[in-house]
Coordinates of N, CA and C in Angstrom, one line a residue:
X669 N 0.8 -1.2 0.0 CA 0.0 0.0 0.0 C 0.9 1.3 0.0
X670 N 2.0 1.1 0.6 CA 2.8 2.1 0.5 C 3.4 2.9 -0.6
X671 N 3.5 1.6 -1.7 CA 4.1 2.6 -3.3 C 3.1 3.0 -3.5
X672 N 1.4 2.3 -3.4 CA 0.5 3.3 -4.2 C 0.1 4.7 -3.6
X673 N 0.2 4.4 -2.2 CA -0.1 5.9 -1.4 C 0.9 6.1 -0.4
X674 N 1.6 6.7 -0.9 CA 3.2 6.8 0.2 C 2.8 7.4 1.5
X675 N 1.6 8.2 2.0 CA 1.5 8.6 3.4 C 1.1 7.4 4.2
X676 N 0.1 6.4 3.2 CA 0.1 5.2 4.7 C 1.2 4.0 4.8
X677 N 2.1 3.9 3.7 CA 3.5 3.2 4.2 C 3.7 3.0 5.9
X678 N 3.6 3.5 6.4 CA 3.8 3.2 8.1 C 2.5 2.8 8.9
X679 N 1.6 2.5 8.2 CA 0.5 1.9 8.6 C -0.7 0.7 8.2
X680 N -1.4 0.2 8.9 CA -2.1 -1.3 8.7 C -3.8 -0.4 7.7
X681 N -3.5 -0.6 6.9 CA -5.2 0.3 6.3 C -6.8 -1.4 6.7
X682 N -7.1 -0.4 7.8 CA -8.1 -2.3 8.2 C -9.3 -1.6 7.4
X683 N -9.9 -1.0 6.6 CA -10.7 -0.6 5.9 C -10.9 0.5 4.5
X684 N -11.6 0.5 3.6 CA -11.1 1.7 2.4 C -13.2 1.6 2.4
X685 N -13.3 2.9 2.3 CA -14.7 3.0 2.1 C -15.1 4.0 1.0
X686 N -16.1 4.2 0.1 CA -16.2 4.9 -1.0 C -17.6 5.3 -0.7
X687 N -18.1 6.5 -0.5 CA -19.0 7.3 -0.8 C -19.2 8.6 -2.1
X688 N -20.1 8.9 -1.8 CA -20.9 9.8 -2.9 C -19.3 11.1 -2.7
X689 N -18.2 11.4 -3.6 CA -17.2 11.7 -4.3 C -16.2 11.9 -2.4
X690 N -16.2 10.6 -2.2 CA -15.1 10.5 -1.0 C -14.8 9.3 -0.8
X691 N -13.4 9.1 -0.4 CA -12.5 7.9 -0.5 C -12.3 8.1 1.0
X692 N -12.2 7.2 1.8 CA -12.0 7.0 3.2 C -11.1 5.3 3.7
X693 N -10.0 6.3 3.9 CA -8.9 4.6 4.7 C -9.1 5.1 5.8
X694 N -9.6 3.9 6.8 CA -9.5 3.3 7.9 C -8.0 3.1 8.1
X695 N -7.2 3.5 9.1 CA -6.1 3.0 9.1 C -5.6 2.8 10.6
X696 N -4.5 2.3 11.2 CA -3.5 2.3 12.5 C -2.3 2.1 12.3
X697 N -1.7 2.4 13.2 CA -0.3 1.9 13.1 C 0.6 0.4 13.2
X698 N 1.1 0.6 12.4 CA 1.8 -1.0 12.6 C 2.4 -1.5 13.7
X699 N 3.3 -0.2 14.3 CA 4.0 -0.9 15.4 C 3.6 -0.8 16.4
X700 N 3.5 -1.5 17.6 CA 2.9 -1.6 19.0 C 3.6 -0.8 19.8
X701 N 4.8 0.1 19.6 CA 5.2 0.9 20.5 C 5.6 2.6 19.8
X702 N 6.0 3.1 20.9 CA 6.1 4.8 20.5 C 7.3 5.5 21.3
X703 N 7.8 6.1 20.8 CA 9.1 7.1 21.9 C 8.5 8.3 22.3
X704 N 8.8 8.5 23.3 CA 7.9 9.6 23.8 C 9.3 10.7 23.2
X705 N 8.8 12.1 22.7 CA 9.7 12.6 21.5 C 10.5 13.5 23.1
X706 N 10.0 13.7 24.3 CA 10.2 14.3 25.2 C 11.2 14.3 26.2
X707 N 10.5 12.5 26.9 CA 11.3 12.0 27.5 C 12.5 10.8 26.7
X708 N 12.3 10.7 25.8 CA 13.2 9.8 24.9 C 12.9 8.0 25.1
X709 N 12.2 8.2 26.1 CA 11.9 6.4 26.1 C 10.6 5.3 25.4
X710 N 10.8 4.3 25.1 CA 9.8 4.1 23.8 C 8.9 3.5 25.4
X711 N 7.6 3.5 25.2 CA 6.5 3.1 25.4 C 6.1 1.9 25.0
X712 N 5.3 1.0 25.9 CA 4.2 0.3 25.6 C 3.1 0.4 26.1
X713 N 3.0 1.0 27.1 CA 2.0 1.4 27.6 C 0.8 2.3 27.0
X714 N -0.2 2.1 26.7 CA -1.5 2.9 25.9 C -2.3 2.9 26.6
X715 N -2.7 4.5 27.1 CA -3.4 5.0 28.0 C -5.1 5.3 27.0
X716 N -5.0 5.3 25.8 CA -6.5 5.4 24.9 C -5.7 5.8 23.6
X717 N -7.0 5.7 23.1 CA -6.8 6.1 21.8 C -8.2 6.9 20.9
X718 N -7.7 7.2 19.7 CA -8.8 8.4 19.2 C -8.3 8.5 17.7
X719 N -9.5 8.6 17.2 CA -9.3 9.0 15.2 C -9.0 10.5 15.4
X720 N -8.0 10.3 14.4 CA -7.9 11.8 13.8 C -8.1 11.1 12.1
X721 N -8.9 12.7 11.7 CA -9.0 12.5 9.7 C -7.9 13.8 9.7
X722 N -7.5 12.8 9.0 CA -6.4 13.9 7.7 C -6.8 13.9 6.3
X723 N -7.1 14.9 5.6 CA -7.3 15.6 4.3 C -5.9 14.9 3.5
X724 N -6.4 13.9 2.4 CA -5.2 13.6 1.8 C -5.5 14.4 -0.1
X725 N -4.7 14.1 -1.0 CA -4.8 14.0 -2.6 C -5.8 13.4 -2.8
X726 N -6.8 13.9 -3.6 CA -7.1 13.3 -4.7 C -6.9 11.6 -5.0
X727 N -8.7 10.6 -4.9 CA -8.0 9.6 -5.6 C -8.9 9.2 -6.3
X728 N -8.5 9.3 -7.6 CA -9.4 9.0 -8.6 C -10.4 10.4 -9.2
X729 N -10.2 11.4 -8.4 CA -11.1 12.5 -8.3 C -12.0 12.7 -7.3
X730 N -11.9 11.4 -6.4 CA -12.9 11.7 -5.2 C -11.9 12.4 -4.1
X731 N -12.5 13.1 -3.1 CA -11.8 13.9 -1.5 C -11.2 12.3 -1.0
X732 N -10.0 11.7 -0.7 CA -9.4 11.2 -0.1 C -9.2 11.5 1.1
X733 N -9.9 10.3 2.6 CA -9.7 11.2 3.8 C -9.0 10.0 4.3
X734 N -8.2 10.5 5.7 CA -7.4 9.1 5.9 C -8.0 9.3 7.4
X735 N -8.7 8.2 7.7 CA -9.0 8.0 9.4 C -8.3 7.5 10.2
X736 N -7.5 8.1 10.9 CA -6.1 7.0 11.6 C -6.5 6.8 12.9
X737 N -6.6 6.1 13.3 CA -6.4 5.6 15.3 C -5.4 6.0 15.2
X738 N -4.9 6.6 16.6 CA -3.5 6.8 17.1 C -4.1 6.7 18.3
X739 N -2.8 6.3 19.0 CA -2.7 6.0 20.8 C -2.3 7.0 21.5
X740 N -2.7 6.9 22.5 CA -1.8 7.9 23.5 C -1.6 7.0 24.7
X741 N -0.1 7.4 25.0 CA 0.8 6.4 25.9 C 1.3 7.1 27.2
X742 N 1.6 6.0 28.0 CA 2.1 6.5 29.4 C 3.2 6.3 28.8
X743 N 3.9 8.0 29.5 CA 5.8 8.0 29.3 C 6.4 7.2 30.6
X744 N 7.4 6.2 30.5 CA 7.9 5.7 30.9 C 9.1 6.0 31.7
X745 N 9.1 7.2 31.7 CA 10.3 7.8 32.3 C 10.0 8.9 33.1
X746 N 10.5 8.6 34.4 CA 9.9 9.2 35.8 C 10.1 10.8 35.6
X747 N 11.3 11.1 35.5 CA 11.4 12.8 34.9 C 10.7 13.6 34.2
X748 N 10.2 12.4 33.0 CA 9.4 12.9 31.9 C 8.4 14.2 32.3
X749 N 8.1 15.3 31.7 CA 7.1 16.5 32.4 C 6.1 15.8 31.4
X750 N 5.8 15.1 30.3 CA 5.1 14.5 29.6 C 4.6 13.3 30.1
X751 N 3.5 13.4 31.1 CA 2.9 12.2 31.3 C 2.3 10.8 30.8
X752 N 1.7 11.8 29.4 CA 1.0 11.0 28.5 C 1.2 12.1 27.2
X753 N 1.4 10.8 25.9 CA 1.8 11.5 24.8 C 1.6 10.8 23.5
X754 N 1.1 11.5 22.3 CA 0.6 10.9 21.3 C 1.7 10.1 20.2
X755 N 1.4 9.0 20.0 CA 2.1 8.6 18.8 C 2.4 9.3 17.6
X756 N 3.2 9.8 17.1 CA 3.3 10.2 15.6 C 4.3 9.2 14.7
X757 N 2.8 9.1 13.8 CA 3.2 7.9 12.6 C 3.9 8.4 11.6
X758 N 5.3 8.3 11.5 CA 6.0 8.3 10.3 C 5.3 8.2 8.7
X759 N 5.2 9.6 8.1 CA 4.8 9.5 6.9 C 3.2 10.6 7.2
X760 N 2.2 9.9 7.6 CA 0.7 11.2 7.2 C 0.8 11.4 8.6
X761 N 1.7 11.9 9.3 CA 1.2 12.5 11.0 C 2.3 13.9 11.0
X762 N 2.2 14.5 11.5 CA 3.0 15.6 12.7 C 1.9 16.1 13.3
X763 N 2.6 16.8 14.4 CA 1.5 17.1 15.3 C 0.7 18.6 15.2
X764 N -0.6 18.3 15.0 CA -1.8 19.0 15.2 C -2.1 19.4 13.3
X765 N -1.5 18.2 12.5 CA -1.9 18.2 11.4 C -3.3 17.8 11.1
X766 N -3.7 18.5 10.2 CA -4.9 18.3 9.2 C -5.2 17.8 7.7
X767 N -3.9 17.9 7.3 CA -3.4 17.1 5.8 C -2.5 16.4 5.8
X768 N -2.4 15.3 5.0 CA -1.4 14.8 4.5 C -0.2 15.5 4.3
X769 N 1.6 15.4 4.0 CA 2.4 15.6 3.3 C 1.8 15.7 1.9
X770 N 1.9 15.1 1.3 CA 1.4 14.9 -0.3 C 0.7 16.1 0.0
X771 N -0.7 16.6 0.4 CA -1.8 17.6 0.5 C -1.8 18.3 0.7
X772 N -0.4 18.8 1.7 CA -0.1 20.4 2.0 C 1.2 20.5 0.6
X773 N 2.0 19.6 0.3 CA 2.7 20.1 -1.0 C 2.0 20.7 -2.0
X774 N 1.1 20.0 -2.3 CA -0.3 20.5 -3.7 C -0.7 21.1 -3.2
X775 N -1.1 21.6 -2.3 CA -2.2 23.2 -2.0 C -1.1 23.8 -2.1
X776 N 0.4 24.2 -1.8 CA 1.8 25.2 -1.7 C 1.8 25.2 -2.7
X777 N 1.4 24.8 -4.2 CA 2.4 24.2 -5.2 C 1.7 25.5 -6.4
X778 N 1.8 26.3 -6.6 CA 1.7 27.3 -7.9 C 0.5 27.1 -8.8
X779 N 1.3 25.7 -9.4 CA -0.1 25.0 -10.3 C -1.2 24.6 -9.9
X780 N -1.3 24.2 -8.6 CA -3.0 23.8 -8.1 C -3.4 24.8 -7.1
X781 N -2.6 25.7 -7.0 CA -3.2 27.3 -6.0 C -4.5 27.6 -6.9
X782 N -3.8 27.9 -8.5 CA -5.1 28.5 -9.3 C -6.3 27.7 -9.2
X783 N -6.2 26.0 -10.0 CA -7.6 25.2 -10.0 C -8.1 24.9 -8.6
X784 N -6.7 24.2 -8.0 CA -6.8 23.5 -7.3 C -7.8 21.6 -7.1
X785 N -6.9 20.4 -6.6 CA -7.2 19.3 -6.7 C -9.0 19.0 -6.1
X786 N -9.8 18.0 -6.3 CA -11.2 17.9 -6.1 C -10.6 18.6 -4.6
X787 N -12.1 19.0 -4.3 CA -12.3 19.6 -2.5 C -11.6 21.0 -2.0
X788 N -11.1 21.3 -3.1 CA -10.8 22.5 -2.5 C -11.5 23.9 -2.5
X789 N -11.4 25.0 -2.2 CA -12.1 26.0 -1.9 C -11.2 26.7 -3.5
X790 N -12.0 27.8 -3.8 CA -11.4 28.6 -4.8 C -10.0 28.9 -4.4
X791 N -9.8 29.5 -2.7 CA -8.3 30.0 -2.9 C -7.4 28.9 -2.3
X792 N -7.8 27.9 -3.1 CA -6.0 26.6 -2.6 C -6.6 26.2 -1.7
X793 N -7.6 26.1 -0.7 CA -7.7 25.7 0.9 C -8.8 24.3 0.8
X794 N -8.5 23.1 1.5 CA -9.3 21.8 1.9 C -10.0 21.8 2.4
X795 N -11.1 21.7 2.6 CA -12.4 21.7 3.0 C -12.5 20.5 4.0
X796 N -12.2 20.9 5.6 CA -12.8 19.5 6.0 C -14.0 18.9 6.2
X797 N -14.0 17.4 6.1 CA -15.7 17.3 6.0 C -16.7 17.4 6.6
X798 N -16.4 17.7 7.9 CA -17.4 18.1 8.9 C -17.3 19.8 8.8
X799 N -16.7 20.6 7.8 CA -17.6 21.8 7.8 C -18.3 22.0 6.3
X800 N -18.2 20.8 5.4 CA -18.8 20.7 4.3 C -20.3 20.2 4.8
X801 N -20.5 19.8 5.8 CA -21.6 19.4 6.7 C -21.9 17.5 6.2
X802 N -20.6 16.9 6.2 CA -20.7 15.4 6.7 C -20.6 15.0 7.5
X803 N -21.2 13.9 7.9 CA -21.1 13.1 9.5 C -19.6 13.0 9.5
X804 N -19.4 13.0 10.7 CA -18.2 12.8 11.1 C -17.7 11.7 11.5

């Protein structure tokens, strides 16, 4: 899955759903642990977890949304000021993103500022789907 869509390469896609012009992966991470980026020590510990959607490219012409689980973990290291702290999946995550890599390149990108790829607003901007007024 990862040469066809390089943002989910670091992840298990447990579902792909197609609605009226929307593409939706279900996805999680592959590996069962995390480094806390703070205290430096990897985790196993998972305190909960929660979807976040990311706004990806275009697939096929439909709005591509990526629904990831991610965990949030107890830091393992007594100093740590980070109690608890979220996984970030190599490839479609940084923190407090709303797009894909791939999806913030193409909205920056000159050539799709003007048209811009399906879902976007006239000036370059992604429309998330819950203010397009979809269930969430």
């Amino acid at each position: 899955m990862g040469h066809l869509l390089p943002p989910l390469a670091g992840v298990v896609v447990e579902s792909i759903e197609r609605t009226a012009g929307t593409v939706t992966f279900c996805a999680r991470s592959a590996v069962p642990t995390a480094r806390c980026a703070r205290g430096g020590v990897v985790s196993w510990r998972v305190h909960g977890r929660y979807a976040r959607r990311l706004a990806d490219a275009p697939v096929g012409g439909a709005l591509a949304l990526v629904e990831l689980v991610v965990r949030r973990f107890k830091c393992l290291n007594p100093q740590c000021p980070a109690v608890t702290f979220v996984e970030q999946i190599e490839g479609p995550t940084s923190p407090h993103a709303r797009y894909t890599p791939l999806l913030r390149t193409l909205l920056t990108s000159d050539r799709h500022m003007s048209g811009g790829p399906a879902g976007c607003t006239a000036r370059g901007r992604v429309e998330h789907p819950r203010r397009q007024g979809q269930a969430p």
